[in-house]
Amino acid sequence: MFWEEKIETMQRSDLQTLQLERLKQTVVNAANAPFYKNFFAKNSFDPSTIRTLDDARRIPFTTKEDLREAWPYGLLAVPKDELVRMHSSSGTTGRSTVIFHTARDLDAWTDTLSRSMYMTGMRKADVFQNMMTYGLFTGGLGFHYGAERLGALTIPVGAGNSKRQIQLMRDFDTTVLHIIPSYALHLSGVFEELSVDPRRDTRLRIAFLGAEPHSEKTRGRIEEFYGLKAFNSYGLSEMNGPGVAFECQCQAGLHVWEDNFLMEIIDPDTLEPVADGVEGELVLTTLKREGMPVLRYRTKDLTRIIAGPCACGRTHRRIERITGRTDDMLIIKGVNIFPVQIEKKLMGISDVGNNFQIILERKGYNDHMIVRVEVTKELFSGDLKQLESLRKKITEELRSDILITPRVDLVEPNTLPKTEGKAVRVLDNRAD
Ligand code: AMP
Ligand code: ZN
């Protein structure tokens, strides 16, 4: 039933003792990083004063901006030659956030994934097809090593190439998939096109769905079409990546691996903790990472704690599936995009007017991004060829930055809606 029974079913009081011990170590270790050394001094925080878990609330919050400013190596708490791997968050180019691991960090991360996969019923005899991007993105290598440690035959196919994916599933009797939920929906269309019925023609029995928000309905559709059980996998690169929280066979919330992470849920406005069961922003502290500890990281993800024990017997608390974000980050096909990236690109192109709008739509099972851009009056009433070449240029510039290809529509000045105050840049029409 359990990968590491002792840890997974630890008495809450013992788990808290372990957390406190690790928190103390982590905070003291963090002070070795130039960023935290300054941060503690600036905020008059003395790392040796952590005595209880509640004392964690005196540690200042760390944000994505802090991580970007500490680029490239400002958050290292160990000498650089101790590091063995680097990863980064998905989708952003330039100064995205980077995460470094020592060999021990990778070992602990891998354990959280083996444990998570085992929890869903995956076993050594399974054939695991990892359909996530390999490389800097954490979903590829993170799951890869977890599955190998579990002992399953692992197919590191990576993302894309739908027909080949289906072929591999059939030829090698794949039983477990790791897949982005929107891609799983898209792929069902390809199955239909090829007249392949996954229920009849494959041995699929488990899917791990992660990297982007999705609803219970989406899970239901995927389970129904593929004839398998789908489990929600949550994580973020700043906290290793996948393996932060995962659903068990009860499919009633995601267990947060509290021996690795200290969890808080705060009100994003007051920054005070909310009561169990109340929705708020998830804040996480690494408890086992030595290369690059991150303290009280504001994930910007909204969720709530599900109170009470889980029928599976694990004592690590559960959170609800992520319901949204406190910032304007969009996730399209698993790629994180901030509207400001689009704004920066557009505003750097002469002939682009002052307003733009991002529209997200779901056609069939595919997400599409449409960027409507106002152009200058002269250009709009001028040569059509010139307009088309501007459209191409904008498309290409955006594609190179956000990694997905939007449809660009050029419109006359003053035609896009204006709002007083904060601009509403994004119209998300992707209803579930
Ligand atoms: P990255 O740092 O690129 O791995 O992106 C992490 C972000 O992806 C998280 O902060 C979430 O917003 C989102 N994310 C990852 N997994 C899930 C999930 N299972 N449900 C909802 N959002 C997710
Ligand atoms: Zn459970």
Short mmCIF file of C-alpha atoms and ligand atoms in Angstrom, two decimals:
data_model
loop_
_atom_site.label_atom_id
_atom_site.label_comp_id
_atom_site.label_asym_id
_atom_site.label_seq_id
_atom_site.Cartn_x
_atom_site.Cartn_y
_atom_site.Cartn_z
CA MET A 1 0.00 0.00 0.00
CA PHE A 2 2.78 2.43 0.92
CA TRP A 3 6.14 3.30 -0.57
CA GLU A 4 7.52 4.56 2.74
CA GLU A 5 4.90 3.58 5.29
CA LYS A 6 6.68 5.05 8.29
CA ILE A 7 6.85 8.50 6.76
CA GLU A 8 3.53 8.48 4.96
CA THR A 9 1.53 7.44 8.01
CA MET A 10 3.55 9.21 10.70
CA GLN A 11 1.60 10.51 13.70
CA ARG A 12 0.91 14.23 13.20
CA SER A 13 2.88 15.15 16.31
CA ASP A 14 5.93 13.23 15.11
CA LEU A 15 5.59 14.77 11.67
CA GLN A 16 5.53 18.22 13.24
CA THR A 17 8.61 17.45 15.30
CA LEU A 18 10.38 16.37 12.12
CA GLN A 19 9.20 19.50 10.33
CA LEU A 20 10.48 21.75 13.09
CA GLU A 21 13.86 20.08 13.11
CA ARG A 22 14.15 20.45 9.34
CA LEU A 23 12.84 23.99 9.36
CA LYS A 24 15.52 25.07 11.82
CA GLN A 25 18.23 23.48 9.68
CA THR A 26 16.82 24.96 6.52
CA VAL A 27 16.68 28.50 7.85
CA VAL A 28 20.20 28.37 9.20
CA ASN A 29 21.41 26.88 5.93
CA ALA A 30 19.54 29.50 3.91
CA ALA A 31 21.60 32.20 5.63
CA ASN A 32 24.58 30.87 3.65
CA ALA A 33 22.95 32.13 0.45
CA PRO A 34 23.86 35.74 -0.41
CA PHE A 35 20.22 36.53 -1.12
CA TYR A 36 18.91 35.29 2.24
CA LYS A 37 21.84 36.72 4.15
CA ASN A 38 20.88 40.21 2.95
CA PHE A 39 17.19 39.49 3.17
CA PHE A 40 17.42 38.46 6.82
CA ALA A 41 19.53 41.51 7.66
CA LYS A 42 17.15 43.85 5.83
CA ASN A 43 14.14 42.37 7.60
CA SER A 44 15.89 42.09 10.99
CA PHE A 45 15.27 38.36 11.11
CA ASP A 46 17.60 36.19 13.13
CA PRO A 47 17.59 32.59 11.79
CA SER A 48 18.61 31.18 15.16
CA THR A 49 15.31 32.30 16.74
CA ILE A 50 13.08 29.60 15.23
CA ARG A 51 11.78 27.57 18.18
CA THR A 52 8.33 26.45 17.07
CA LEU A 53 6.63 25.85 13.73
CA ASP A 54 4.60 29.01 14.33
CA ASP A 55 7.85 30.96 14.39
CA ALA A 56 8.00 30.34 10.65
CA ARG A 57 5.48 33.15 10.38
CA ARG A 58 8.18 35.62 11.31
CA ILE A 59 10.24 34.70 8.24
CA PRO A 60 9.63 37.19 5.44
CA PHE A 61 7.95 35.86 2.28
CA THR A 62 9.97 35.03 -0.83
CA THR A 63 8.47 35.86 -4.23
CA LYS A 64 9.18 35.00 -7.85
CA GLU A 65 10.64 38.51 -8.28
CA ASP A 66 13.12 37.80 -5.47
CA LEU A 67 14.20 34.64 -7.27
CA ARG A 68 14.61 36.54 -10.53
CA GLU A 69 16.66 39.25 -8.87
CA ALA A 70 18.96 36.68 -7.35
CA TRP A 71 19.77 35.46 -10.87
CA PRO A 72 21.84 33.50 -11.56
CA TYR A 73 23.39 32.06 -8.41
CA GLY A 74 22.26 34.34 -5.57
CA LEU A 75 20.19 31.71 -3.80
CA LEU A 76 22.85 29.05 -3.53
CA ALA A 77 23.43 27.91 0.02
CA VAL A 78 26.25 25.53 -0.95
CA PRO A 79 29.38 25.97 -3.08
CA LYS A 80 28.61 25.71 -6.78
CA ASP A 81 30.64 22.54 -7.19
CA GLU A 82 28.16 20.70 -4.97
CA LEU A 83 25.44 21.15 -7.60
CA VAL A 84 24.55 18.49 -10.10
CA ARG A 85 21.41 19.78 -11.87
CA MET A 86 19.59 22.92 -12.89
CA HIS A 87 15.92 23.33 -13.83
CA SER A 88 13.67 26.27 -14.50
CA SER A 89 10.02 27.24 -14.62
CA SER A 90 8.19 26.56 -17.85
CA GLY A 91 7.51 29.01 -20.59
CA THR A 92 9.44 32.08 -19.68
CA THR A 93 12.53 33.04 -21.58
CA GLY A 94 15.34 35.26 -20.36
CA ARG A 95 15.36 35.63 -16.61
CA SER A 96 12.92 32.95 -15.63
CA THR A 97 13.40 31.35 -12.25
CA VAL A 98 16.12 28.75 -12.00
CA ILE A 99 16.45 26.04 -9.41
CA PHE A 100 19.59 24.12 -8.46
CA HIS A 101 19.96 20.72 -6.91
CA THR A 102 22.68 18.79 -5.14
CA ALA A 103 22.77 15.00 -5.49
CA ARG A 104 20.96 14.68 -2.16
CA ASP A 105 18.28 17.11 -3.33
CA LEU A 106 17.64 15.01 -6.41
CA ASP A 107 17.46 11.93 -4.25
CA ALA A 108 14.79 13.48 -2.00
CA TRP A 109 12.84 14.81 -4.99
CA THR A 110 12.89 11.42 -6.69
CA ASP A 111 11.54 9.84 -3.52
CA THR A 112 8.54 12.16 -3.44
CA LEU A 113 7.68 11.04 -6.97
CA SER A 114 8.16 7.31 -6.45
CA ARG A 115 6.02 7.65 -3.35
CA SER A 116 3.34 9.61 -5.22
CA MET A 117 3.15 7.19 -8.12
CA TYR A 118 3.10 4.17 -5.84
CA MET A 119 0.28 5.77 -3.88
CA THR A 120 -1.95 5.74 -6.95
CA GLY A 121 -1.42 2.02 -7.49
CA MET A 122 1.43 2.12 -10.02
CA ARG A 123 3.79 -0.82 -9.59
CA LYS A 124 7.01 -2.26 -10.94
CA ALA A 125 5.19 -4.24 -13.62
CA ASP A 126 3.74 -1.07 -15.15
CA VAL A 127 4.99 0.52 -18.35
CA PHE A 128 5.24 4.26 -17.91
CA GLN A 129 5.07 6.66 -20.85
CA ASN A 130 6.23 10.11 -19.83
CA MET A 131 4.64 12.56 -22.24
CA MET A 132 5.99 15.71 -20.60
CA THR A 133 8.72 17.89 -22.03
CA TYR A 134 12.19 16.82 -20.97
CA GLY A 135 14.89 19.41 -20.42
CA LEU A 136 14.70 22.43 -18.16
CA PHE A 137 11.03 21.78 -17.41
CA THR A 138 10.70 19.66 -14.29
CA GLY A 139 7.85 17.38 -15.43
CA GLY A 140 10.10 15.28 -17.65
CA LEU A 141 13.13 14.36 -15.57
CA GLY A 142 11.27 14.64 -12.25
CA PHE A 143 8.81 11.87 -13.07
CA HIS A 144 11.39 9.98 -15.07
CA TYR A 145 13.65 9.23 -12.15
CA GLY A 146 10.70 8.64 -9.81
CA ALA A 147 9.32 5.98 -12.15
CA GLU A 148 12.70 4.32 -12.58
CA ARG A 149 13.20 4.17 -8.84
CA LEU A 150 9.76 2.60 -8.50
CA GLY A 151 11.06 0.00 -10.91
CA ALA A 152 8.69 0.55 -13.82
CA LEU A 153 9.80 0.35 -17.43
CA THR A 154 10.01 4.01 -18.35
CA ILE A 155 9.55 5.39 -21.87
CA PRO A 156 11.03 8.90 -21.98
CA VAL A 157 9.17 9.95 -25.11
CA GLY A 158 8.64 13.59 -24.13
CA ALA A 159 5.87 15.85 -25.43
CA GLY A 160 4.23 16.01 -28.84
CA ASN A 161 3.96 13.80 -31.92
CA SER A 162 0.52 12.41 -31.18
CA LYS A 163 0.49 9.53 -33.63
CA ARG A 164 3.79 8.23 -32.41
CA GLN A 165 2.59 8.49 -28.82
CA ILE A 166 -0.40 6.30 -29.64
CA GLN A 167 1.77 3.85 -31.53
CA LEU A 168 4.12 3.53 -28.55
CA MET A 169 1.20 2.99 -26.20
CA ARG A 170 -0.04 0.14 -28.35
CA ASP A 171 3.27 -1.47 -29.27
CA PHE A 172 4.74 -1.48 -25.78
CA ASP A 173 1.55 -2.01 -23.75
CA THR A 174 1.86 1.24 -21.87
CA THR A 175 -0.21 1.16 -18.69
CA VAL A 176 0.60 4.53 -17.10
CA LEU A 177 0.74 7.99 -18.68
CA HIS A 178 2.02 11.32 -17.47
CA ILE A 179 0.27 13.92 -19.56
CA ILE A 180 -0.93 17.52 -19.54
CA PRO A 181 -4.74 17.42 -19.18
CA SER A 182 -5.44 19.70 -22.17
CA TYR A 183 -3.18 17.49 -24.27
CA ALA A 184 -5.00 14.38 -23.09
CA LEU A 185 -8.22 15.93 -24.36
CA HIS A 186 -6.60 16.90 -27.64
CA LEU A 187 -5.13 13.44 -28.06
CA SER A 188 -8.57 11.86 -27.74
CA GLY A 189 -9.38 13.49 -31.09
CA VAL A 190 -6.34 11.85 -32.65
CA PHE A 191 -7.40 8.47 -31.27
CA GLU A 192 -10.78 8.96 -32.90
CA GLU A 193 -9.21 10.03 -36.17
CA LEU A 194 -7.17 6.83 -36.23
CA SER A 195 -10.19 4.76 -35.15
CA VAL A 196 -8.22 3.53 -32.17
CA ASP A 197 -10.22 3.03 -28.99
CA PRO A 198 -7.97 3.30 -25.95
CA ARG A 199 -10.34 1.14 -23.93
CA ARG A 200 -10.22 -1.64 -26.47
CA ASP A 201 -6.82 -1.21 -28.06
CA THR A 202 -4.52 -0.20 -25.20
CA ARG A 203 -3.76 -1.35 -21.66
CA LEU A 204 -3.83 2.11 -20.14
CA ARG A 205 -4.99 2.10 -16.52
CA ILE A 206 -3.53 5.18 -14.82
CA ALA A 207 -2.82 8.76 -15.89
CA PHE A 208 -1.06 11.50 -13.96
CA LEU A 209 -2.49 14.88 -14.88
CA GLY A 210 -0.41 17.90 -14.00
CA ALA A 211 1.25 21.20 -14.89
CA GLU A 212 -1.96 23.15 -15.41
CA PRO A 213 -5.29 23.76 -13.70
CA HIS A 214 -8.10 21.47 -14.68
CA SER A 215 -11.52 20.69 -13.32
CA GLU A 216 -13.20 17.60 -11.99
CA LYS A 217 -15.14 17.52 -15.27
CA THR A 218 -11.98 17.37 -17.36
CA ARG A 219 -10.71 14.53 -15.19
CA GLY A 220 -14.05 12.77 -15.69
CA ARG A 221 -13.85 13.08 -19.47
CA ILE A 222 -10.30 11.77 -19.57
CA GLU A 223 -11.14 8.81 -17.34
CA GLU A 224 -14.18 8.02 -19.42
CA PHE A 225 -12.49 8.26 -22.81
CA TYR A 226 -9.29 6.41 -21.96
CA GLY A 227 -10.83 3.96 -19.50
CA LEU A 228 -8.36 4.68 -16.71
CA LYS A 229 -8.03 6.40 -13.34
CA ALA A 230 -6.55 9.89 -13.49
CA PHE A 231 -4.69 11.46 -10.58
CA ASN A 232 -3.94 15.11 -10.05
CA SER A 233 -0.26 15.98 -9.67
CA TYR A 234 0.68 19.42 -8.37
CA GLY A 235 4.02 21.08 -8.10
CA LEU A 236 6.08 24.06 -9.13
CA SER A 237 9.67 24.38 -10.19
CA GLU A 238 10.56 26.58 -7.20
CA MET A 239 9.60 23.60 -4.98
CA ASN A 240 11.44 21.05 -7.21
CA GLY A 241 8.51 20.60 -9.59
CA PRO A 242 6.08 17.68 -9.42
CA GLY A 243 6.00 15.75 -6.15
CA VAL A 244 4.75 18.57 -3.93
CA ALA A 245 1.17 17.30 -3.69
CA PHE A 246 -0.50 14.31 -5.28
CA GLU A 247 -3.82 12.50 -5.16
CA CYS A 248 -4.15 9.10 -3.56
CA GLN A 249 -6.58 6.42 -4.67
CA CYS A 250 -9.41 8.17 -2.79
CA GLN A 251 -9.18 11.04 -5.32
CA ALA A 252 -10.37 13.41 -2.64
CA GLY A 253 -7.73 16.12 -2.54
CA LEU A 254 -3.96 16.09 -2.91
CA HIS A 255 -1.66 15.02 -0.08
CA VAL A 256 1.09 17.59 0.44
CA TRP A 257 4.33 15.80 1.32
CA GLU A 258 4.81 17.59 4.59
CA ASP A 259 8.10 15.93 5.45
CA ASN A 260 9.52 17.86 2.46
CA PHE A 261 7.43 21.03 2.53
CA LEU A 262 6.00 23.30 5.19
CA MET A 263 2.57 24.43 4.03
CA GLU A 264 0.64 27.57 4.91
CA ILE A 265 -2.50 29.02 3.38
CA ILE A 266 -2.70 32.79 3.66
CA ASP A 267 -5.11 35.55 2.78
CA PRO A 268 -3.33 37.14 -0.22
CA ASP A 269 -4.38 40.65 0.92
CA THR A 270 -3.67 40.61 4.64
CA LEU A 271 -0.97 37.91 4.36
CA GLU A 272 -2.39 36.37 7.55
CA PRO A 273 -3.16 32.64 7.80
CA VAL A 274 -6.72 31.57 6.99
CA ALA A 275 -8.64 28.90 8.90
CA ASP A 276 -8.57 25.30 7.65
CA GLY A 277 -11.09 24.89 4.85
CA VAL A 278 -10.95 28.54 3.78
CA GLU A 279 -9.50 29.29 0.36
CA GLY A 280 -6.30 31.27 0.18
CA GLU A 281 -2.84 31.40 -1.36
CA LEU A 282 -0.57 28.45 -0.87
CA VAL A 283 2.79 29.32 0.70
CA LEU A 284 5.53 26.70 0.81
CA THR A 285 8.92 26.29 2.45
CA THR A 286 11.40 23.61 1.38
CA LEU A 287 12.35 21.44 4.35
CA LYS A 288 14.89 19.11 2.77
CA ARG A 289 16.57 21.09 0.02
CA GLU A 290 20.19 21.92 0.78
CA GLY A 291 21.45 23.45 -2.49
CA MET A 292 18.82 26.11 -2.77
CA PRO A 293 16.42 26.40 0.15
CA VAL A 294 13.39 28.62 -0.52
CA LEU A 295 11.47 30.02 2.44
CA ARG A 296 7.79 30.92 2.58
CA TYR A 297 7.45 31.02 -1.17
CA ARG A 298 4.28 32.69 -2.39
CA THR A 299 3.05 30.27 -5.03
CA LYS A 300 0.17 32.57 -6.08
CA ASP A 301 -1.90 29.39 -6.39
CA LEU A 302 -5.30 29.35 -4.71
CA THR A 303 -6.50 26.34 -2.77
CA ARG A 304 -7.78 25.30 0.65
CA ILE A 305 -6.90 22.66 3.21
CA ILE A 306 -9.24 19.69 3.39
CA ALA A 307 -9.59 19.06 7.09
CA GLY A 308 -9.67 15.61 8.64
CA PRO A 309 -7.94 12.31 8.02
CA CYS A 310 -7.92 10.59 4.63
CA ALA A 311 -9.35 7.10 4.24
CA CYS A 312 -6.03 5.94 2.72
CA GLY A 313 -4.34 6.23 6.11
CA ARG A 314 -1.76 8.84 5.12
CA THR A 315 -1.37 11.61 7.67
CA HIS A 316 0.01 14.31 5.36
CA ARG A 317 -2.70 16.93 4.97
CA ARG A 318 -4.63 17.37 1.75
CA ILE A 319 -5.37 20.41 -0.38
CA GLU A 320 -8.18 20.95 -2.85
CA ARG A 321 -7.30 21.01 -6.55
CA ILE A 322 -5.93 24.46 -7.50
CA THR A 323 -8.84 26.76 -8.32
CA GLY A 324 -7.00 29.78 -9.70
CA ARG A 325 -4.17 32.23 -9.19
CA THR A 326 -3.78 35.51 -7.38
CA ASP A 327 -1.78 36.98 -10.25
CA ASP A 328 -2.52 37.11 -13.95
CA MET A 329 -0.30 34.23 -15.03
CA LEU A 330 -1.94 32.19 -17.79
CA ILE A 331 -1.22 28.55 -18.40
CA ILE A 332 -1.70 27.47 -21.99
CA LYS A 333 -0.77 23.97 -23.01
CA GLY A 334 1.25 23.74 -19.81
CA VAL A 335 3.26 26.85 -20.64
CA ASN A 336 3.25 29.71 -18.15
CA ILE A 337 2.68 33.09 -19.72
CA PHE A 338 2.39 36.49 -18.09
CA PRO A 339 0.47 39.13 -20.06
CA VAL A 340 3.30 41.53 -19.33
CA GLN A 341 5.61 39.46 -21.56
CA ILE A 342 3.25 40.06 -24.44
CA GLU A 343 2.99 43.71 -23.61
CA LYS A 344 6.76 44.12 -23.58
CA LYS A 345 7.13 42.52 -26.99
CA LEU A 346 4.29 44.49 -28.55
CA MET A 347 5.38 47.80 -27.17
CA GLY A 348 8.84 47.27 -28.62
CA ILE A 349 7.43 47.13 -32.15
CA SER A 350 6.86 50.44 -33.90
CA ASP A 351 3.52 50.63 -35.72
CA VAL A 352 1.88 48.86 -32.81
CA GLY A 353 -0.71 51.13 -31.19
CA ASN A 354 -1.43 51.52 -27.51
CA ASN A 355 -3.86 48.81 -26.73
CA PHE A 356 -4.05 45.06 -27.07
CA GLN A 357 -6.17 42.22 -25.81
CA ILE A 358 -5.57 38.52 -25.25
CA ILE A 359 -8.44 36.15 -25.88
CA LEU A 360 -8.28 32.52 -24.88
CA GLU A 361 -10.59 30.06 -26.53
CA ARG A 362 -11.10 26.36 -26.53
CA LYS A 363 -11.94 24.87 -29.90
CA GLY A 364 -12.80 21.23 -29.54
CA TYR A 365 -10.17 20.23 -27.06
CA ASN A 366 -7.52 22.71 -28.11
CA ASP A 367 -6.67 25.96 -26.41
CA HIS A 368 -6.02 28.90 -28.69
CA MET A 369 -4.61 32.30 -27.97
CA ILE A 370 -5.72 35.23 -30.02
CA VAL A 371 -3.89 38.50 -29.60
CA ARG A 372 -5.78 41.52 -30.89
CA VAL A 373 -3.46 44.43 -31.46
CA GLU A 374 -4.31 48.02 -32.28
CA VAL A 375 -2.06 49.49 -34.97
CA THR A 376 -1.43 53.09 -35.91
CA LYS A 377 -4.05 54.85 -38.03
CA GLU A 378 -1.63 55.43 -40.90
CA LEU A 379 -0.74 51.79 -41.15
CA PHE A 380 -4.30 50.56 -40.83
CA SER A 381 -5.51 52.70 -43.72
CA GLY A 382 -2.35 52.03 -45.77
CA ASP A 383 -0.93 49.13 -47.78
CA LEU A 384 -2.37 45.67 -47.08
CA LYS A 385 0.98 43.99 -47.69
CA GLN A 386 2.56 46.08 -44.99
CA LEU A 387 -0.18 45.11 -42.58
CA GLU A 388 0.35 41.45 -43.31
CA SER A 389 4.07 41.69 -42.80
CA LEU A 390 3.51 43.41 -39.45
CA ARG A 391 1.11 40.64 -38.47
CA LYS A 392 3.74 38.04 -39.32
CA LYS A 393 6.40 39.92 -37.44
CA ILE A 394 4.27 40.18 -34.29
CA THR A 395 3.36 36.50 -34.48
CA GLU A 396 6.99 35.49 -34.78
CA GLU A 397 8.20 37.81 -31.99
CA LEU A 398 5.53 36.49 -29.64
CA ARG A 399 6.17 32.90 -30.56
CA SER A 400 9.86 33.21 -29.81
CA ASP A 401 9.11 34.63 -26.37
CA ILE A 402 6.08 32.72 -25.11
CA LEU A 403 6.79 29.49 -27.01
CA ILE A 404 3.29 29.06 -28.35
CA THR A 405 1.99 30.51 -31.61
CA PRO A 406 -0.90 32.92 -31.12
CA ARG A 407 -3.25 34.08 -33.84
CA VAL A 408 -2.63 37.79 -34.25
CA ASP A 409 -5.46 40.08 -35.37
CA LEU A 410 -4.64 43.68 -36.21
CA VAL A 411 -7.38 46.19 -35.45
CA GLU A 412 -7.98 49.92 -35.85
CA PRO A 413 -6.92 52.30 -33.09
CA ASN A 414 -9.44 52.83 -30.29
CA THR A 415 -11.46 49.75 -31.07
CA LEU A 416 -10.44 47.55 -28.16
CA PRO A 417 -12.26 48.00 -24.85
CA LYS A 418 -10.65 50.40 -22.42
CA THR A 419 -11.11 50.20 -18.72
CA GLU A 420 -10.46 52.78 -16.07
CA GLY A 421 -7.73 51.65 -13.76
CA LYS A 422 -6.14 48.24 -14.17
CA ALA A 423 -6.44 47.09 -17.75
CA VAL A 424 -8.36 43.91 -18.37
CA ARG A 425 -6.02 42.37 -20.87
CA VAL A 426 -7.28 38.84 -20.90
CA LEU A 427 -10.63 37.38 -21.89
CA ASP A 428 -10.61 33.75 -20.91
CA ASN A 429 -13.42 32.00 -22.76
CA ARG A 430 -12.20 28.51 -22.03
CA ALA A 431 -15.29 27.29 -20.22
CA ASP A 432 -15.11 23.87 -18.66
P1 AMP B 1 6.29 25.57 -13.23
O1 AMP B 1 7.07 26.35 -12.22
O2 AMP B 1 6.61 25.94 -14.61
O3 AMP B 1 6.39 24.12 -12.95
O4 AMP B 1 4.75 25.97 -13.04
C1 AMP B 1 4.12 25.76 -11.81
C2 AMP B 1 2.70 26.25 -11.83
O5 AMP B 1 1.89 25.40 -12.67
C3 AMP B 1 2.05 26.17 -10.47
O6 AMP B 1 2.37 27.28 -9.67
C4 AMP B 1 0.58 26.11 -10.84
O7 AMP B 1 0.06 27.41 -11.12
C5 AMP B 1 0.58 25.30 -12.13
N1 AMP B 1 0.27 23.89 -11.85
C6 AMP B 1 1.12 22.84 -11.78
N2 AMP B 1 0.45 21.70 -11.52
C7 AMP B 1 -0.84 22.01 -11.40
C8 AMP B 1 -2.04 21.28 -11.12
N3 AMP B 1 -2.04 19.95 -10.92
N4 AMP B 1 -3.20 21.97 -11.05
C9 AMP B 1 -3.23 23.30 -11.25
N5 AMP B 1 -2.15 24.05 -11.53
C10 AMP B 1 -0.96 23.42 -11.60
ZN ZN B 2 -5.32 9.71 0.93
#
